[in-house]
CSV table of C-alpha atoms in Angstrom, one decimal:
chain,number,residue,atom,x,y,z
A,391,MET,CA,-21.7,-28.1,-48.8
A,392,THR,CA,-20.3,-28.7,-52.3
A,393,GLN,CA,-16.9,-30.5,-52.4
A,394,VAL,CA,-14.0,-28.0,-52.1
A,395,LEU,CA,-10.4,-28.5,-53.1
A,396,ALA,CA,-7.8,-26.7,-51.1
A,397,PHE,CA,-4.6,-26.4,-53.1
A,398,ASP,CA,-1.2,-26.1,-51.4
A,399,VAL,CA,0.8,-23.4,-53.3
A,400,TYR,CA,4.6,-23.8,-53.0
A,401,GLY,CA,5.7,-27.0,-54.8
A,402,THR,CA,2.2,-27.9,-55.8
A,403,LEU,CA,0.9,-25.0,-57.9
A,404,ILE,CA,4.1,-23.0,-58.0
A,405,ASP,CA,7.5,-24.4,-59.0
A,406,THR,CA,10.0,-23.5,-56.3
A,407,LEU,CA,12.8,-24.5,-58.7
A,408,GLY,CA,11.8,-21.6,-60.8
A,409,VAL,CA,14.3,-19.6,-58.9
A,410,LEU,CA,17.1,-21.6,-60.5
A,411,THR,CA,17.7,-19.2,-63.4
A,412,GLU,CA,18.2,-16.2,-61.1
A,413,LEU,CA,20.3,-18.4,-58.8
A,414,GLU,CA,22.5,-19.5,-61.7
A,415,GLN,CA,23.2,-15.9,-62.7
A,416,ARG,CA,24.1,-14.9,-59.2
A,417,LEU,CA,26.4,-17.9,-58.6
A,418,ASP,CA,27.9,-17.6,-62.1
A,419,ALA,CA,29.2,-14.2,-61.2
A,420,LEU,CA,30.9,-15.8,-58.3
A,421,GLY,CA,32.3,-18.6,-60.3
A,422,LYS,CA,30.1,-21.2,-58.6
A,423,MET,CA,27.2,-21.8,-61.0
A,424,ALA,CA,27.7,-25.6,-60.7
A,425,LEU,CA,26.3,-25.3,-57.1
A,426,ALA,CA,23.0,-23.8,-58.2
A,427,PRO,CA,20.9,-27.1,-58.3
A,428,GLU,CA,22.2,-28.1,-54.8
A,429,PHE,CA,21.8,-24.6,-53.5
A,430,SER,CA,18.1,-24.5,-54.7
A,431,ARG,CA,17.4,-27.9,-53.2
A,432,ARG,CA,19.0,-27.2,-49.8
A,433,TRP,CA,17.3,-23.7,-49.7
A,434,ARG,CA,13.9,-25.3,-50.0
A,435,ASP,CA,14.6,-28.1,-47.5
A,436,LYS,CA,15.9,-25.6,-45.0
A,437,GLN,CA,12.9,-23.3,-45.5
A,438,LEU,CA,10.6,-26.2,-44.5
A,439,GLU,CA,12.8,-27.3,-41.7
A,440,TYR,CA,12.8,-23.8,-40.2
A,441,SER,CA,9.0,-23.6,-40.4
A,442,PHE,CA,8.7,-26.9,-38.6
A,443,ARG,CA,11.2,-25.8,-35.9
A,444,ARG,CA,9.4,-22.5,-35.4
A,445,GLY,CA,6.2,-24.4,-35.0
A,446,LEU,CA,7.6,-26.7,-32.4
A,447,MET,CA,9.1,-23.8,-30.5
A,448,GLY,CA,5.9,-21.8,-30.6
A,449,GLY,CA,8.0,-19.0,-32.1
A,450,TYR,CA,6.0,-18.1,-35.2
A,451,VAL,CA,7.4,-15.8,-37.8
A,452,PRO,CA,6.0,-15.2,-41.4
A,453,PHE,CA,7.0,-17.8,-43.9
A,454,SER,CA,9.0,-15.3,-45.8
A,455,GLN,CA,11.3,-14.9,-42.8
A,456,CYS,CA,11.9,-18.7,-42.8
A,457,THR,CA,12.7,-18.4,-46.5
A,458,GLU,CA,15.2,-15.6,-46.1
A,459,GLU,CA,16.9,-17.3,-43.1
A,460,ALA,CA,17.1,-20.5,-45.0
A,461,LEU,CA,18.8,-18.6,-47.9
A,462,VAL,CA,21.4,-17.1,-45.5
A,463,PHE,CA,22.0,-20.6,-44.0
A,464,THR,CA,22.5,-22.2,-47.4
A,465,ASP,CA,24.8,-19.5,-48.5
A,466,ARG,CA,26.9,-20.1,-45.4
A,467,ALA,CA,26.8,-23.9,-45.6
A,468,LEU,CA,27.9,-24.0,-49.3
A,469,GLN,CA,30.3,-21.1,-48.8
A,470,VAL,CA,29.0,-19.2,-51.8
A,471,GLY,CA,29.5,-15.6,-50.6
A,472,LEU,CA,26.3,-14.0,-51.8
A,473,SER,CA,26.1,-10.2,-51.2
A,474,GLU,CA,23.1,-8.5,-49.6
A,475,THR,CA,22.1,-7.4,-53.1
A,476,ASP,CA,22.3,-11.0,-54.4
A,477,ARG,CA,20.1,-12.2,-51.5
A,478,ALA,CA,17.6,-9.3,-52.1
A,479,HIS,CA,17.3,-10.3,-55.8
A,480,LEU,CA,16.8,-13.9,-55.0
A,481,MET,CA,14.0,-13.1,-52.5
A,482,GLN,CA,12.4,-11.0,-55.2
A,483,ALA,CA,12.7,-13.9,-57.6
A,484,TYR,CA,11.0,-16.2,-55.0
A,485,ALA,CA,8.0,-13.8,-55.1
A,486,ARG,CA,7.8,-14.2,-58.9
A,487,LEU,CA,8.0,-18.0,-59.2
A,488,PRO,CA,6.1,-19.6,-62.1
A,489,ALA,CA,3.2,-22.0,-62.0
A,490,PHE,CA,3.8,-25.6,-63.2
A,491,ALA,CA,2.7,-26.1,-66.8
A,492,ASP,CA,-0.2,-28.3,-65.9
A,493,VAL,CA,-1.8,-25.9,-63.4
A,494,ALA,CA,-3.8,-23.4,-65.5
A,495,GLY,CA,-5.5,-26.0,-67.6
A,496,ALA,CA,-6.4,-28.3,-64.7
A,497,LEU,CA,-7.9,-25.4,-62.7
A,498,ARG,CA,-9.9,-24.3,-65.7
A,499,ARG,CA,-11.3,-27.7,-66.1
A,500,LEU,CA,-12.2,-27.9,-62.4
A,501,SER,CA,-13.9,-24.5,-62.5
A,502,GLU,CA,-15.9,-25.5,-65.6
A,503,ALA,CA,-17.0,-28.6,-63.7
A,504,GLY,CA,-18.3,-26.4,-60.8
A,505,VAL,CA,-15.6,-27.5,-58.3
A,506,THR,CA,-14.8,-24.9,-55.7
A,507,CYS,CA,-11.0,-24.3,-55.4
A,508,VAL,CA,-9.1,-22.3,-52.8
A,509,ALA,CA,-5.4,-21.7,-52.3
A,510,PHE,CA,-4.2,-22.9,-48.9
A,511,SER,CA,-0.6,-22.0,-47.9
A,512,ASN,CA,1.9,-21.5,-45.2
A,513,GLY,CA,2.7,-18.2,-47.0
A,514,THR,CA,1.1,-15.0,-45.9
A,515,GLY,CA,-2.1,-14.0,-47.7
A,516,GLN,CA,-0.4,-11.0,-49.3
A,517,ALA,CA,2.5,-13.1,-50.6
A,518,VAL,CA,0.3,-15.8,-51.9
A,519,GLU,CA,-2.1,-13.4,-53.6
A,520,GLY,CA,0.9,-11.7,-55.4
A,521,LEU,CA,2.4,-15.0,-56.4
A,522,LEU,CA,-0.8,-16.4,-57.9
A,523,GLU,CA,-1.6,-13.1,-59.6
A,524,GLN,CA,1.8,-12.8,-61.3
A,525,ALA,CA,1.5,-16.5,-62.3
A,526,GLY,CA,-1.8,-15.8,-64.0
A,527,ILE,CA,-3.9,-18.2,-62.0
A,528,ARG,CA,-5.5,-16.1,-59.2
A,529,ASP,CA,-8.9,-16.0,-60.9
A,530,HIS,CA,-9.3,-19.7,-60.6
A,531,PHE,CA,-9.6,-19.5,-56.8
A,532,GLU,CA,-12.5,-18.5,-54.7
A,533,THR,CA,-10.2,-17.2,-51.9
A,534,VAL,CA,-6.7,-17.5,-50.3
A,535,ILE,CA,-6.5,-19.1,-46.9
A,536,SER,CA,-3.2,-18.6,-45.1
A,537,ALA,CA,-1.7,-20.3,-42.1
A,538,ASP,CA,-0.6,-16.8,-41.1
A,539,GLU,CA,-4.1,-16.2,-40.0
A,540,VAL,CA,-3.6,-18.5,-37.0
A,541,LYS,CA,0.1,-17.9,-36.6
A,542,ARG,CA,0.9,-21.6,-37.1
A,543,PHE,CA,2.4,-23.7,-39.9
A,544,LYS,CA,1.1,-26.8,-41.6
A,545,PRO,CA,1.0,-29.6,-40.6
A,546,ASP,CA,-0.2,-28.3,-37.2
A,547,PRO,CA,-3.9,-29.5,-36.9
A,548,ALA,CA,-4.9,-26.0,-36.0
A,549,VAL,CA,-4.2,-24.9,-39.6
A,550,TYR,CA,-6.4,-27.5,-41.1
A,551,ALA,CA,-9.1,-26.7,-38.5
A,552,HIS,CA,-8.8,-23.1,-39.6
A,553,LEU,CA,-9.3,-24.1,-43.2
A,554,ARG,CA,-12.6,-25.8,-42.4
A,555,TYR,CA,-13.6,-22.9,-40.2
A,556,ARG,CA,-13.1,-20.5,-43.1
A,557,LEU,CA,-14.9,-22.8,-45.6
A,558,GLU,CA,-17.6,-23.7,-43.1
A,559,SER,CA,-17.1,-27.3,-44.3
A,560,GLU,CA,-17.2,-30.8,-43.0
A,561,PRO,CA,-14.0,-32.9,-43.2
A,562,GLY,CA,-15.6,-35.3,-45.6
A,563,ASP,CA,-16.3,-32.4,-48.0
A,564,THR,CA,-12.8,-31.0,-47.9
A,565,TRP,CA,-9.9,-32.1,-49.9
A,566,LEU,CA,-6.3,-31.0,-49.6
A,567,VAL,CA,-4.2,-31.2,-52.8
A,568,SER,CA,-0.5,-31.1,-52.2
A,569,SER,CA,2.8,-32.4,-53.6
A,570,ASN,CA,4.3,-32.3,-50.0
A,571,PRO,CA,3.8,-35.6,-48.1
A,572,PHE,CA,4.0,-33.8,-44.7
A,573,ASP,CA,1.0,-31.7,-45.8
A,574,VAL,CA,-1.0,-34.7,-47.0
A,575,ILE,CA,-0.3,-36.6,-43.8
A,576,GLY,CA,-1.2,-33.6,-41.8
A,577,ALA,CA,-4.5,-33.2,-43.6
A,578,ARG,CA,-5.4,-36.9,-43.3
A,579,HIS,CA,-4.5,-36.8,-39.6
A,580,ALA,CA,-6.9,-33.9,-39.2
A,581,GLY,CA,-9.7,-35.9,-40.8
A,582,LEU,CA,-9.7,-34.3,-44.3
A,583,HIS,CA,-9.4,-36.1,-47.6
A,584,ALA,CA,-6.1,-35.6,-49.4
A,585,ALA,CA,-4.6,-36.0,-52.8
A,586,TRP,CA,-0.9,-36.3,-53.3
A,587,VAL,CA,0.5,-34.8,-56.5
A,588,ARG,CA,3.6,-37.0,-57.0
A,589,ARG,CA,5.4,-34.6,-59.4
A,590,SER,CA,8.5,-36.9,-59.5
A,591,ALA,CA,8.2,-40.6,-60.1
A,592,GLU,CA,11.2,-41.1,-57.7
A,593,ALA,CA,9.5,-39.2,-54.9
A,594,PRO,CA,8.9,-41.4,-51.8
A,595,PHE,CA,6.0,-41.1,-49.4
A,596,ASP,CA,6.6,-41.2,-45.7
A,597,PRO,CA,6.0,-44.8,-44.3
A,598,TRP,CA,3.7,-43.6,-41.5
A,599,GLY,CA,0.7,-45.7,-42.4
A,600,ILE,CA,-1.3,-42.6,-43.2
A,601,ASP,CA,-1.8,-42.7,-46.9
A,602,PRO,CA,-3.4,-40.2,-49.4
A,603,ASP,CA,-6.9,-40.9,-50.6
A,604,LEU,CA,-5.6,-40.3,-54.1
A,605,THR,CA,-2.2,-40.2,-55.8
A,606,VAL,CA,-1.7,-38.5,-59.2
A,607,GLY,CA,1.3,-37.6,-61.3
A,608,ASP,CA,0.0,-34.2,-62.3
A,609,LEU,CA,-3.0,-31.8,-61.9
A,610,ALA,CA,-4.5,-32.8,-65.2
A,611,THR,CA,-5.1,-36.3,-63.9
A,612,LEU,CA,-6.5,-34.8,-60.7
A,613,ALA,CA,-9.0,-32.8,-62.7
A,614,GLU,CA,-10.1,-35.9,-64.5
A,615,ARG,CA,-10.6,-37.8,-61.2
A,616,LEU,CA,-12.2,-35.1,-59.1
A,617,GLY,CA,-13.7,-32.7,-61.7
């Protein structure tokens, strides 16, 4: 099979900090706009923590529920006082997050080079399809593969096995591309190749002795290396 690149979505293709503008507006009305950056960071961290905890419990729920529960927790932890309307608007904003600036060009270059690209996410297929469509990058992907199809979350090995099942691919032909170290380690543990998109020069990688096959600072560099 031709080499295929499976792109993580949240944090890799789509900028989760894109919710910051809506968050600032909501918090400004409450006189707490200065908390917006911390709120955004903790919301994202808690979202991932909840998916990991759900996975360990065997209590799967859609990723959007983890996102909403993390929003409620962060609101309580920072004592912001968001209303139900505020939370609804923030969840809507999360469904309209923008792509990083380097994404469209890199995907276009890979497509022109004949590389097969798929989107591979913990989000539900419907949520990811909508997110990629509104960001203007859906056409660059052959398909969307969701962890929801097996009711598990990355980095569960079953999710990466499902990816290969859907692609009918061998591990050596399959690359995960992700900015999330837990995802890279999960893919490598499952026998796949993995590229880490280190979007921040200060971002550390987990010292587990399981390293990415390739580390790049952005997707343009990835397209140069793998295109």
